[in-house]
Coordinates of C-alpha atoms and ligand atoms in Angstrom, one line a residue:
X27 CA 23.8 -56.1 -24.5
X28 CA 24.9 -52.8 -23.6
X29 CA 27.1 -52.7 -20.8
X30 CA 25.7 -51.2 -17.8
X31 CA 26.7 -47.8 -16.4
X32 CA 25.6 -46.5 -12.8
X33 CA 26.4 -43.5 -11.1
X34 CA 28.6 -43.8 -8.2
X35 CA 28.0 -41.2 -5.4
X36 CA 31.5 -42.1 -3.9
X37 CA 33.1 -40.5 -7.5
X38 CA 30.3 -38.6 -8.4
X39 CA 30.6 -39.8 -11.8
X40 CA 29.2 -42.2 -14.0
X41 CA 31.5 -45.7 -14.1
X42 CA 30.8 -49.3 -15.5
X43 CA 29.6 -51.4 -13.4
X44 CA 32.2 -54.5 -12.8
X45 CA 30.1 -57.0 -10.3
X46 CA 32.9 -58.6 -7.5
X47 CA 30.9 -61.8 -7.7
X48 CA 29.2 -62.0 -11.4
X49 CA 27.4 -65.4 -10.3
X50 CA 25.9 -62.8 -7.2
X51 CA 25.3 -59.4 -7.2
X52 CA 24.7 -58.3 -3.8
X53 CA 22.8 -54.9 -3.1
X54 CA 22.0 -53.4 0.4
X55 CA 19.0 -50.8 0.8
X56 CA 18.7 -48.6 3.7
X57 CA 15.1 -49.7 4.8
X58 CA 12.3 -47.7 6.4
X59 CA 12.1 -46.3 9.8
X60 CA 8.2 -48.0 11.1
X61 CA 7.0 -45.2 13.4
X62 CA 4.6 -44.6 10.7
X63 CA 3.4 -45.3 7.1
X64 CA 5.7 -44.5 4.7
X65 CA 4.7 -41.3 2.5
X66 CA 4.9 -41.6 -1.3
X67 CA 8.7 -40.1 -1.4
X68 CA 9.9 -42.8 1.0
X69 CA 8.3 -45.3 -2.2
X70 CA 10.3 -44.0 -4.7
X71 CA 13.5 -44.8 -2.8
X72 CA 12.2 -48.4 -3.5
X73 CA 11.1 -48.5 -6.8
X74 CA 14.5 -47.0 -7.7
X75 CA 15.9 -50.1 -6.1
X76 CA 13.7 -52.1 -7.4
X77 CA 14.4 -50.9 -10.7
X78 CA 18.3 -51.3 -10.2
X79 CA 17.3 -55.1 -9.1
X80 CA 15.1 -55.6 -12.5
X81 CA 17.6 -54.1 -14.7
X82 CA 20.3 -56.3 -13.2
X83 CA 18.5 -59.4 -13.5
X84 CA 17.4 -58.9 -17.2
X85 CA 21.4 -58.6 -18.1
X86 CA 21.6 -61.8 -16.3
X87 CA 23.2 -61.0 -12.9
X88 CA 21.9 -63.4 -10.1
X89 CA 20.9 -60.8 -7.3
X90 CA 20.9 -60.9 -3.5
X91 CA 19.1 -57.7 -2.4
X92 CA 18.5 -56.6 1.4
X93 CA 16.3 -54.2 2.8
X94 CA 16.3 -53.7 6.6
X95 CA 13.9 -52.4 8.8
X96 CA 14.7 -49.4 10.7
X97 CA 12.6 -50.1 14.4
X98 CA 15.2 -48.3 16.8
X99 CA 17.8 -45.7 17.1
X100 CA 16.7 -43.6 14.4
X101 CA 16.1 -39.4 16.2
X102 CA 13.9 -37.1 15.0
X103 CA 17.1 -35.6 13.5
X104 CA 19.3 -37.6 11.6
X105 CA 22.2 -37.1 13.3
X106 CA 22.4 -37.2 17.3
X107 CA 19.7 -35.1 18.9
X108 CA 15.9 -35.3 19.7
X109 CA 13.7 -37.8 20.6
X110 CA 14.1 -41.9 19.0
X111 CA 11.4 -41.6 16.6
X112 CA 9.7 -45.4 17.6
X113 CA 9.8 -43.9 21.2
X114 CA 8.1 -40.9 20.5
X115 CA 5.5 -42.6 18.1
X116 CA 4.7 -45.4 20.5
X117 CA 4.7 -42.5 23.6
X118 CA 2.2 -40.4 21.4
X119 CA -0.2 -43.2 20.0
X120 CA -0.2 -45.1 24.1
X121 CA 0.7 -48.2 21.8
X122 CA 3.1 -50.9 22.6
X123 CA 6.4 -49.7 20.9
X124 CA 6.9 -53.4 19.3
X125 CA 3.0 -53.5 18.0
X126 CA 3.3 -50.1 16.2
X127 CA 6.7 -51.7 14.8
X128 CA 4.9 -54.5 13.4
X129 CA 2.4 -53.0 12.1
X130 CA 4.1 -50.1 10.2
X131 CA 6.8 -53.3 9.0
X132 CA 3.3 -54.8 7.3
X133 CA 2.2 -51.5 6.2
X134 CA 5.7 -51.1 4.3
X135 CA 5.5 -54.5 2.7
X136 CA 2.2 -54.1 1.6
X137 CA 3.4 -50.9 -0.1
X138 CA 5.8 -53.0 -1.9
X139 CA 3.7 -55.6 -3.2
X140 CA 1.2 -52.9 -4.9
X141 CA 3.9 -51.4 -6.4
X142 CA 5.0 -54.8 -7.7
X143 CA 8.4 -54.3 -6.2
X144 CA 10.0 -58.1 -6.0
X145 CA 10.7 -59.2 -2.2
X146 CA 14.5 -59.0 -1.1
X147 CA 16.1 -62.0 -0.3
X148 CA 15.4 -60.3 3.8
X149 CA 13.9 -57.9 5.3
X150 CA 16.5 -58.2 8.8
X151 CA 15.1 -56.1 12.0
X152 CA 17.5 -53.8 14.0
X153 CA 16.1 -55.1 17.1
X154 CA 17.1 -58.2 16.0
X155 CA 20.8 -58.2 15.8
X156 CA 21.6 -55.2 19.2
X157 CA 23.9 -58.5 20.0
X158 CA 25.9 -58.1 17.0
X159 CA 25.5 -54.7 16.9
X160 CA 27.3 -54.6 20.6
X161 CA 30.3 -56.8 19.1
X162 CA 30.8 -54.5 16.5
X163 CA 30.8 -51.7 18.8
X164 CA 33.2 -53.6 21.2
X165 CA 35.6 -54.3 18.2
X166 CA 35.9 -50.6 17.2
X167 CA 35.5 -49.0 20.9
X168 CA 38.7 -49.0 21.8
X169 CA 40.7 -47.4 18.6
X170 CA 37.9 -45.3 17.1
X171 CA 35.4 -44.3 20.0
X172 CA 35.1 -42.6 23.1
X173 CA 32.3 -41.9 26.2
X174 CA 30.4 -39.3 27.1
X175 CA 28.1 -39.1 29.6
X176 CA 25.4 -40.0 26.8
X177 CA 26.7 -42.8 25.3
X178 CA 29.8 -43.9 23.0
X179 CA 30.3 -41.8 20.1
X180 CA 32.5 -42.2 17.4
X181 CA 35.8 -40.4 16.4
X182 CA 35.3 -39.4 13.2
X183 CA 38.9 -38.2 12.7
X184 CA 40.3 -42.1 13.2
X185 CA 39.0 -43.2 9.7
X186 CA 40.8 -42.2 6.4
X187 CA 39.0 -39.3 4.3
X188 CA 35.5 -39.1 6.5
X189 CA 33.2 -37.4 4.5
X190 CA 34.4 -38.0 1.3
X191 CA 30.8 -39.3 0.3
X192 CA 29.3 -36.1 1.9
X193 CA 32.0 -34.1 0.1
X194 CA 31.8 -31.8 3.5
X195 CA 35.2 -30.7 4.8
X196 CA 34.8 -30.3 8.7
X197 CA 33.7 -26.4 8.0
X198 CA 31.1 -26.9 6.1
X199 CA 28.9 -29.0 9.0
X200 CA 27.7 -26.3 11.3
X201 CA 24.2 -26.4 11.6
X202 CA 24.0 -30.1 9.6
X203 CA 24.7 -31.6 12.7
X204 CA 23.6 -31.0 15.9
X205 CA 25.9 -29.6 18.7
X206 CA 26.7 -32.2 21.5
X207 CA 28.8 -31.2 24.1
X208 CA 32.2 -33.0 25.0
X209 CA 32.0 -34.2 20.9
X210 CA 35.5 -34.5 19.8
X211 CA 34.5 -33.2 16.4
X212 CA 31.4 -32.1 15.2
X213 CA 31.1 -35.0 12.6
X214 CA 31.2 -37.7 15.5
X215 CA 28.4 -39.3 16.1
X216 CA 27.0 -41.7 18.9
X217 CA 27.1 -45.9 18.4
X218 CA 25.6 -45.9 21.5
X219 CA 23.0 -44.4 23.6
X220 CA 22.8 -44.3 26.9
X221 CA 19.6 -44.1 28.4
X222 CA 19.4 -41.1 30.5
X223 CA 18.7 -41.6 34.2
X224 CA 14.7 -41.9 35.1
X225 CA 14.1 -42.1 31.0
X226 CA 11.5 -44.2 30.2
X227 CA 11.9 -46.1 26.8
X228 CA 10.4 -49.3 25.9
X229 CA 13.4 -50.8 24.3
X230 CA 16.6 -51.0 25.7
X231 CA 19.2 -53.4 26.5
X232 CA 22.4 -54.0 28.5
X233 CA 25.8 -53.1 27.2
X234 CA 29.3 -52.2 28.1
X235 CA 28.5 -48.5 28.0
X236 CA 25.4 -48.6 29.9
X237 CA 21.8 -49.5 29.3
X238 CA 20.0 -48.2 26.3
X239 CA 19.8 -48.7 22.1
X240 CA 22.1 -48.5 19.0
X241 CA 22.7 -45.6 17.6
X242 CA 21.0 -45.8 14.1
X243 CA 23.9 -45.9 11.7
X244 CA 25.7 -49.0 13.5
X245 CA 22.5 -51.6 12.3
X246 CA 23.2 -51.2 8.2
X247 CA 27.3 -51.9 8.8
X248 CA 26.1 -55.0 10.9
X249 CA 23.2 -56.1 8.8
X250 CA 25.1 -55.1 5.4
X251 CA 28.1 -57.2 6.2
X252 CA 26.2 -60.2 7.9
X253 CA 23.9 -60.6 5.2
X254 CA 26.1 -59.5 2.4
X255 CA 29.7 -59.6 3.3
X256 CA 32.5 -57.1 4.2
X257 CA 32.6 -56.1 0.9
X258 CA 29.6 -56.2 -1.6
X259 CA 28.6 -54.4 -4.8
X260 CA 25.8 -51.7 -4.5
X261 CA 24.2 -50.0 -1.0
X262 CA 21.2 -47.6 -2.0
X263 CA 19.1 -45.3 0.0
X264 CA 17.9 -41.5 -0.9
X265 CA 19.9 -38.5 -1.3
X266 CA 19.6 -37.7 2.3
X267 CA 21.7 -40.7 3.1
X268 CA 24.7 -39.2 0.8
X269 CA 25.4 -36.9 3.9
X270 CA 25.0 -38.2 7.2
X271 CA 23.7 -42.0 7.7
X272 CA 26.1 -43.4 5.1
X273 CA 29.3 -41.3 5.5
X274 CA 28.9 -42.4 9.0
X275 CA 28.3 -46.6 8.1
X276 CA 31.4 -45.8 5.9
X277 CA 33.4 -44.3 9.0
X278 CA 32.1 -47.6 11.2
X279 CA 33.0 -50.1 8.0
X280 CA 36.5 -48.6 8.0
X281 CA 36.7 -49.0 11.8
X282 CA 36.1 -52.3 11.6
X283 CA 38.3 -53.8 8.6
X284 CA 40.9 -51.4 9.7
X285 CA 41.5 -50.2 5.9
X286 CA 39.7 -47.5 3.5
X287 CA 37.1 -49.9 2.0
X288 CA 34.0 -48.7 2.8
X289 CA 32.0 -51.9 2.3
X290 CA 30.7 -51.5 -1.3
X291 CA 31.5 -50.8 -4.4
X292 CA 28.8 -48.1 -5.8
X293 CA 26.7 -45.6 -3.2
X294 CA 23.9 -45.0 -5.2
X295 CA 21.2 -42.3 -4.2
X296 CA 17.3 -41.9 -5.4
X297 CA 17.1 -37.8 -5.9
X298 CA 13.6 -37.0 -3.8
X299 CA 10.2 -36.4 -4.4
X300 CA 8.9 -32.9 -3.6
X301 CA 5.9 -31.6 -3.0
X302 CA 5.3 -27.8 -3.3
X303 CA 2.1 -28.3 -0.7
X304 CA 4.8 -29.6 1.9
X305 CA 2.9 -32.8 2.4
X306 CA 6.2 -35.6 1.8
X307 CA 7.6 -35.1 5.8
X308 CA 6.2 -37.6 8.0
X309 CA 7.2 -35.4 10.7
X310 CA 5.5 -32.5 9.8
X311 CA 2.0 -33.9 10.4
X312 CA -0.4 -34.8 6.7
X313 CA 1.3 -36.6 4.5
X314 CA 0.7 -38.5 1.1
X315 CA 0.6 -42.0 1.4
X316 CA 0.2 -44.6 -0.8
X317 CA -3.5 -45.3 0.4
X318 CA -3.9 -41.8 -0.4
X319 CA -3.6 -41.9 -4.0
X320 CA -5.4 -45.0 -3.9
X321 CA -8.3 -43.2 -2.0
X322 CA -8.3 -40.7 -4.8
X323 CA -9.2 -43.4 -7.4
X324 CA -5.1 -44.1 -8.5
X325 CA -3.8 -47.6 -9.3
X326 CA -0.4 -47.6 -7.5
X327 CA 1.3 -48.5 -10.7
X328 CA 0.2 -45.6 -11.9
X329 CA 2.5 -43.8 -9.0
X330 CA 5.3 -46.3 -10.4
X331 CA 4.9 -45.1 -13.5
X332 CA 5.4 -41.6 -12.6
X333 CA 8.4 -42.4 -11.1
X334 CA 9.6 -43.9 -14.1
X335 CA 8.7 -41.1 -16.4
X336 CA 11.8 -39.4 -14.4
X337 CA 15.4 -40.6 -14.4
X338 CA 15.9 -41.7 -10.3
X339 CA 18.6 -39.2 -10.2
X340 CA 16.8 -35.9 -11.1
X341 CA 14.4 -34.5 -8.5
X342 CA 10.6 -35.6 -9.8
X343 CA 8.1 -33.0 -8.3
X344 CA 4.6 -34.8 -6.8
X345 CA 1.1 -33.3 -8.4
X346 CA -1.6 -34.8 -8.8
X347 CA -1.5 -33.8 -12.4
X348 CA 1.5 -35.6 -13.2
X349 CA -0.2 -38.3 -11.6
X350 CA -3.0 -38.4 -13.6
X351 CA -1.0 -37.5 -16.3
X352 CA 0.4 -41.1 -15.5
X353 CA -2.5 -43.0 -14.2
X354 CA -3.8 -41.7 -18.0
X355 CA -0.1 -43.4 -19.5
X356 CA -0.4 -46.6 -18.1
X357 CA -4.4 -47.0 -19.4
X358 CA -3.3 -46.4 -22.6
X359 CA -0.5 -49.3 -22.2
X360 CA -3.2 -51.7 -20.7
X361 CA -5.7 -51.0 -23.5
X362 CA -3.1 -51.1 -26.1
X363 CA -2.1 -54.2 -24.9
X364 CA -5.5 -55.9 -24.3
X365 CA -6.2 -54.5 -28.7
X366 CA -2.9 -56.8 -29.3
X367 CA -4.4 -60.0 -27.6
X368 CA -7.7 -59.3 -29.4
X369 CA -6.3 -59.0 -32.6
X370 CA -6.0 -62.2 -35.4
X371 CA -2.9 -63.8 -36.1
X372 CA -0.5 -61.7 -38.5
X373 CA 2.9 -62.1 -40.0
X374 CA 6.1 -60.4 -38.9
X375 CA 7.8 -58.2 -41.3
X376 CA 9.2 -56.1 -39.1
X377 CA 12.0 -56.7 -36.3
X378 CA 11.6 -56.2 -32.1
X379 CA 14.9 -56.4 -31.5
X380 CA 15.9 -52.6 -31.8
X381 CA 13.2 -52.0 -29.8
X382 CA 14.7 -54.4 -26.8
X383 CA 18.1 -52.6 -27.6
X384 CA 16.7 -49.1 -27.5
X385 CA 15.8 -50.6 -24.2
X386 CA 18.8 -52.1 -23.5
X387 CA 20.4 -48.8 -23.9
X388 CA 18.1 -46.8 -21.9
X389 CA 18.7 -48.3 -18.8
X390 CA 22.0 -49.6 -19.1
X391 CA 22.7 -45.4 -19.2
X392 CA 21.9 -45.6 -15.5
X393 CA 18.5 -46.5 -15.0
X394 CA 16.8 -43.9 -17.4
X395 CA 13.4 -45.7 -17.9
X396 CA 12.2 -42.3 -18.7
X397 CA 14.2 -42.8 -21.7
X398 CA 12.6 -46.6 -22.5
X399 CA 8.8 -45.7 -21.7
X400 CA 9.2 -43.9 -25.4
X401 CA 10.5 -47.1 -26.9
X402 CA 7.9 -49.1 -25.4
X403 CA 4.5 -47.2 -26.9
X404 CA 6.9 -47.7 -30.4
X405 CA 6.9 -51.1 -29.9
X406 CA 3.2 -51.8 -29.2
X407 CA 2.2 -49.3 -32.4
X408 CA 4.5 -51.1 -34.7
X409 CA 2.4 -53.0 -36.9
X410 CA 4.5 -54.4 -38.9
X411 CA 5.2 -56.9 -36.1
X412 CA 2.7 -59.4 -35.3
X413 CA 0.6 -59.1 -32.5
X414 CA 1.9 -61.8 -30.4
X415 CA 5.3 -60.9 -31.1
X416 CA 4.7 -57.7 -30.2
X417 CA 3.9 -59.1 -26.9
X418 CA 6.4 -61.4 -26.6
X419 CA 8.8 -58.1 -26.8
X420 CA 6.7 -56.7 -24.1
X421 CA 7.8 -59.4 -21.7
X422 CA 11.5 -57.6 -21.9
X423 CA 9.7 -54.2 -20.8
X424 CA 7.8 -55.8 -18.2
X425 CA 10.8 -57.2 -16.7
X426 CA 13.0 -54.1 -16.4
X427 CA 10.0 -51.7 -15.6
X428 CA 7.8 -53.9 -13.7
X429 CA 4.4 -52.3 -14.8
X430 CA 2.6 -55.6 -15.1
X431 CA 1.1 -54.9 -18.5
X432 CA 1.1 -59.0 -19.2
X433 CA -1.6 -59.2 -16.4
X434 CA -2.9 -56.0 -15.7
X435 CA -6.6 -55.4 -17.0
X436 CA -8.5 -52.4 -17.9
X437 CA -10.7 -53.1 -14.7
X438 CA -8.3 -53.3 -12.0
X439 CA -7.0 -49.5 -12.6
X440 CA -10.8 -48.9 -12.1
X441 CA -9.9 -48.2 -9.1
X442 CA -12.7 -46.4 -6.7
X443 CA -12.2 -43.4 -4.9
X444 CA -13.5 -43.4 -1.2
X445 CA -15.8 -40.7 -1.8
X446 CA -17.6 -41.9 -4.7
X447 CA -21.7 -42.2 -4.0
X448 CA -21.8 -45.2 -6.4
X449 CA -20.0 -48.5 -7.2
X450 CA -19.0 -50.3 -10.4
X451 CA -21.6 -53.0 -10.5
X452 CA -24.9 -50.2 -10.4
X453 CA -22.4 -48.6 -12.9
X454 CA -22.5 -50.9 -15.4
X455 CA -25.9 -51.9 -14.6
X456 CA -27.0 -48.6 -15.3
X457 CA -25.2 -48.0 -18.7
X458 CA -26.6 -51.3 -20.2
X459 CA -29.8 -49.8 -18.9
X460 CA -28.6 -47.0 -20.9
X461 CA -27.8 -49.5 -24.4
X462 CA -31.2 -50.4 -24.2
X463 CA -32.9 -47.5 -24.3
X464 CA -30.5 -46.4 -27.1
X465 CA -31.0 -49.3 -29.1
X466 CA -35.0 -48.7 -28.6
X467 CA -34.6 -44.8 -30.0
X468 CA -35.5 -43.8 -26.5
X469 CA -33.2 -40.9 -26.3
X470 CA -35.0 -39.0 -23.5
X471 CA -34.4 -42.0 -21.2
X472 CA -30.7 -42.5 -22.5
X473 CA -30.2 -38.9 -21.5
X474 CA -32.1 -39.4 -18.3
X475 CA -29.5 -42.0 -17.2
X476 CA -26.6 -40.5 -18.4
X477 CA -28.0 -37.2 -16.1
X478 CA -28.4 -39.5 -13.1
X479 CA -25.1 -41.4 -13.6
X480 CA -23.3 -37.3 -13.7
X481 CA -25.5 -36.9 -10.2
X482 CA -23.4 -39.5 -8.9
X483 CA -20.1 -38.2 -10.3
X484 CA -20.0 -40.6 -13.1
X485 CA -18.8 -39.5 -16.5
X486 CA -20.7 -41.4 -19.5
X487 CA -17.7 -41.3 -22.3
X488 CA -19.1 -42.4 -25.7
X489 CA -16.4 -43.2 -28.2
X490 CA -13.7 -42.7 -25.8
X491 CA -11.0 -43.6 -28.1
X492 CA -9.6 -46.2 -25.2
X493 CA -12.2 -48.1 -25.1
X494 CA -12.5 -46.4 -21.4
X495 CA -16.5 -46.0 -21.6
X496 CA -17.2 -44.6 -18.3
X497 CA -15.2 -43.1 -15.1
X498 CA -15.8 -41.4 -12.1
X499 CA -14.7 -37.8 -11.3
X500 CA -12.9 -37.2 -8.3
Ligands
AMP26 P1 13.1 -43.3 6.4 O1 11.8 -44.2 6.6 O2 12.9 -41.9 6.8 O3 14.3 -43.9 7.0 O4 13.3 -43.3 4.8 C1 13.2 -44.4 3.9 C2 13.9 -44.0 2.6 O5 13.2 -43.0 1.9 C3 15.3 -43.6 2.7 O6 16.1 -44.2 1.7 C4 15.2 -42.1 2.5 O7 16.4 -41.5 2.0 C5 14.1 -42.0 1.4 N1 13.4 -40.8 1.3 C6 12.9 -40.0 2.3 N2 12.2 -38.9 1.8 C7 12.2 -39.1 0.5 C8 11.6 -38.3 -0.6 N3 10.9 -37.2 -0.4 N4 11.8 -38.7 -1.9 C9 12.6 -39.9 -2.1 N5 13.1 -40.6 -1.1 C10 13.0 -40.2 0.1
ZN27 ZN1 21.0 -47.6 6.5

């Protein structure tokens, strides 16, 4: 196999990836913040993981991957002003804080499931660990942090080379991070928040600096290193995470070894999906979920397949063109793979194996399944392979790109939109309706249906060459 290459935000170059512990990769993903539902450009930052998991199973690397669950201490702005996000949610809805945590948790890991994105080996809660959290804080207090009136906040000038992820000297920050007065620098940033007097949150607990929560980066160094050690191979998250959150876990994992590791190996960042209409900020009021495309009539692996027709790295712009352009992809797959299982038993003159290298090579240049989707429709038009062979060598694909073509059938990406008048049983019914009256030479009545069916917002599509017979508009 070709040896894999991943691009290291640290070096901002390419490198070969050496794991510490072959018999154990371990990989840490920032997780979700569950004051909501998270919109389609929060999915992709876990499909790129999930990808990065896949490909490193397939070249035989056991894999320990983490995602945690962001359900305090993350503000409105990512650094240290504004309101905590789960505060503000729960304050806005009148719902218990911890019930809107729950449910948004669900919500995520539903997301993940129809996306076909394995389960991590965890899924730890912040809440869950403000103990640890407060040790950490207590180790590092002393040499790296001081109070203000606020909370403790961290000296950001106490580490070696802060910012070296961010590649921001301490001019370039003005405006990126929010004035707080009595900061040391303008880098710092709080561990700890104080509750203000008479502020009313819902969660908050005791600590040497005063009542009140975490700040938000202190929960990945605590979760990372209990879950995956001081020092592990891989922590992902988007390209948002490059400059604030993870320079400052970086800081905080320096604080605490007292050395210039900074707790893994590769920082690797999902580039974003954008949406010219403005509709991937949660914050900003209507915003594409998952449910949304679904509502439309989209199988979600048709959203993972748009991902994949982009390298993780380059930024991949949200329309629903390109998602049908996708959703239109992956029916051709699922139709070209139920022809192979319908087709009689046929020698092999041909090879698979450069198709499973031109795999191989595809993603083992960092990730580019863009790069494999072409070798994949090769492989299932290569007829001088046999049939079941050719699916056999589909298994590889399926591994690394986790589309599900072994099981997926044509009818589950029927999916129906919300606002269609009519479902798929009275569709059917009506098209063998339809046969009949073809069959009898009764073209008036064929025509009739077919009329009635449009009325609906059905599509009749005689001698659609995928087989696709019928679909309805949206
Ligand atoms: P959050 O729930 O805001 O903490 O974000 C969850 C993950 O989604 C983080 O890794 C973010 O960096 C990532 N993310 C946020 N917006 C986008 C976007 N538009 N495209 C891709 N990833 C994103
Ligand atoms: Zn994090």
């Amino acid at each position: 196999m070709t040896p894999l290459t991943l691009y290291n935000s640290l070096t901002r170059s390419l490198e070969p990836f050496r794991p510490i512990d072959p018999a154990n990769v371990r990989i840490y993903s920032c997780g979700p913040t569950v004051y909501n539902y998270a919109h389609v450009g929060n999915l992709r930052a876990y499909v790129f993981t999930d990808t990065l998991g896949r490909v490193l199973r397939w070249k035989g690397y056991p894999l320990t991957h983490i995602i945690n669950i962001t359900d305090v201490g993350h503000l409105t702005s990512d650094a240290d002003l504004g309101d905590d996000k789960m505060e503000a949610a729960a304050r806005a809805s009148g719902h218990d804080i911890w019930r809107i945590a729950a449910h948004y948790t669900a919500a995520f890991k539903q997301n993940l499931k129809d996306l076909h994105i394995g389960d991590p080996a965890a899924f730890p809660l912040a809440t869950d660990h403000i103990a640890e959290m407060i040790a950490f804080a207590e180790t590092i207090a002393e040499r790296h942090c001081y109070q203000l009136a606020d909370g403790l906040y961290f000296d950001t000038a106490t580490v070696p080379d802060y910012g070296r992820l961010a590649r921001t000297g301490s001019d370039d920050v003005e405006g990126r991070i929010d004035p707080v007065a009595g900061k040391r620098h303008p880098q710092d940033f709080a561990i700890w928040r104080t509750s203000a007097p008479g502020e009313n949150r819902q969660m908050e607990w005791d600590s040497p600096w005063g009542r009140g929560a975490p700040g938000w980066h202190l929960e990945c160094s605590v979760m990372s290193r209990k879950y995956l050690g001081a020092s592990f191979d891989i922590h992902t998250g988007g390209i948002d995470h490059r400059e604030i959150h993870h320079p400052n876990e970086i800081a905080q994992n320096q604080a605490y070894c007292d050395c210039a590791d900074t707790g893994a190996t590769f920082w690797m960042h999902n580039n974003f999906l954008v949406d010219r209409a403005g509709k991937m900020s949660k914050s900003a009021g209507e915003f594409l979920t998952l449910q949304a495309l679904v509502d439309r009539g989209f199988h979600p692996l048709a959203y993972r397949l748009m991902c994949l027709q982009a390298q993780y790295r380059s930024e991949l712009e949200f329309s629903w063109d390109n998602l049908s352009a996708a959703s239109t992809r992956l029916k051709r797959l699922v139709h070209a793979v139920a022809a192979l299982r319908d087709r009689p038993a046929a020698p092999t003159t041909g090879a698979t194996a450069p198709y499973r290298a031109q795999l191989d090579e595809a993603v083992a240049d960092d990730l580019n399944t863009a790069r494999a989707l072409p070798a994949l429709d090769a492989l299932l038009a290569d007829k001088r392979i046999s049939p079941a062979d050719r699916l056999a060598a589909l298994a590889d694909f399926d591994a690394v790109l986790g589309l599900d073509l072994l099981t997926l059938r044509r009818e589950d990406l029927r999916v129906r939109p919300v606002s269609a008048a009519i479902d798929a049983a009275t569709v059917e019914d009506r098209l063998a309706a339809r046969r009949e009256a073809r069959a009898a030479k009764d073209f008036a009545r064929s025509d009739a249906i077919r009329d009635e069916l449009a009325a609906m917002g059905v599509e009749v599509m005689d001698g659609d060459p995928l087989g696709w017979d019928w679909r309805i508009d949206t």
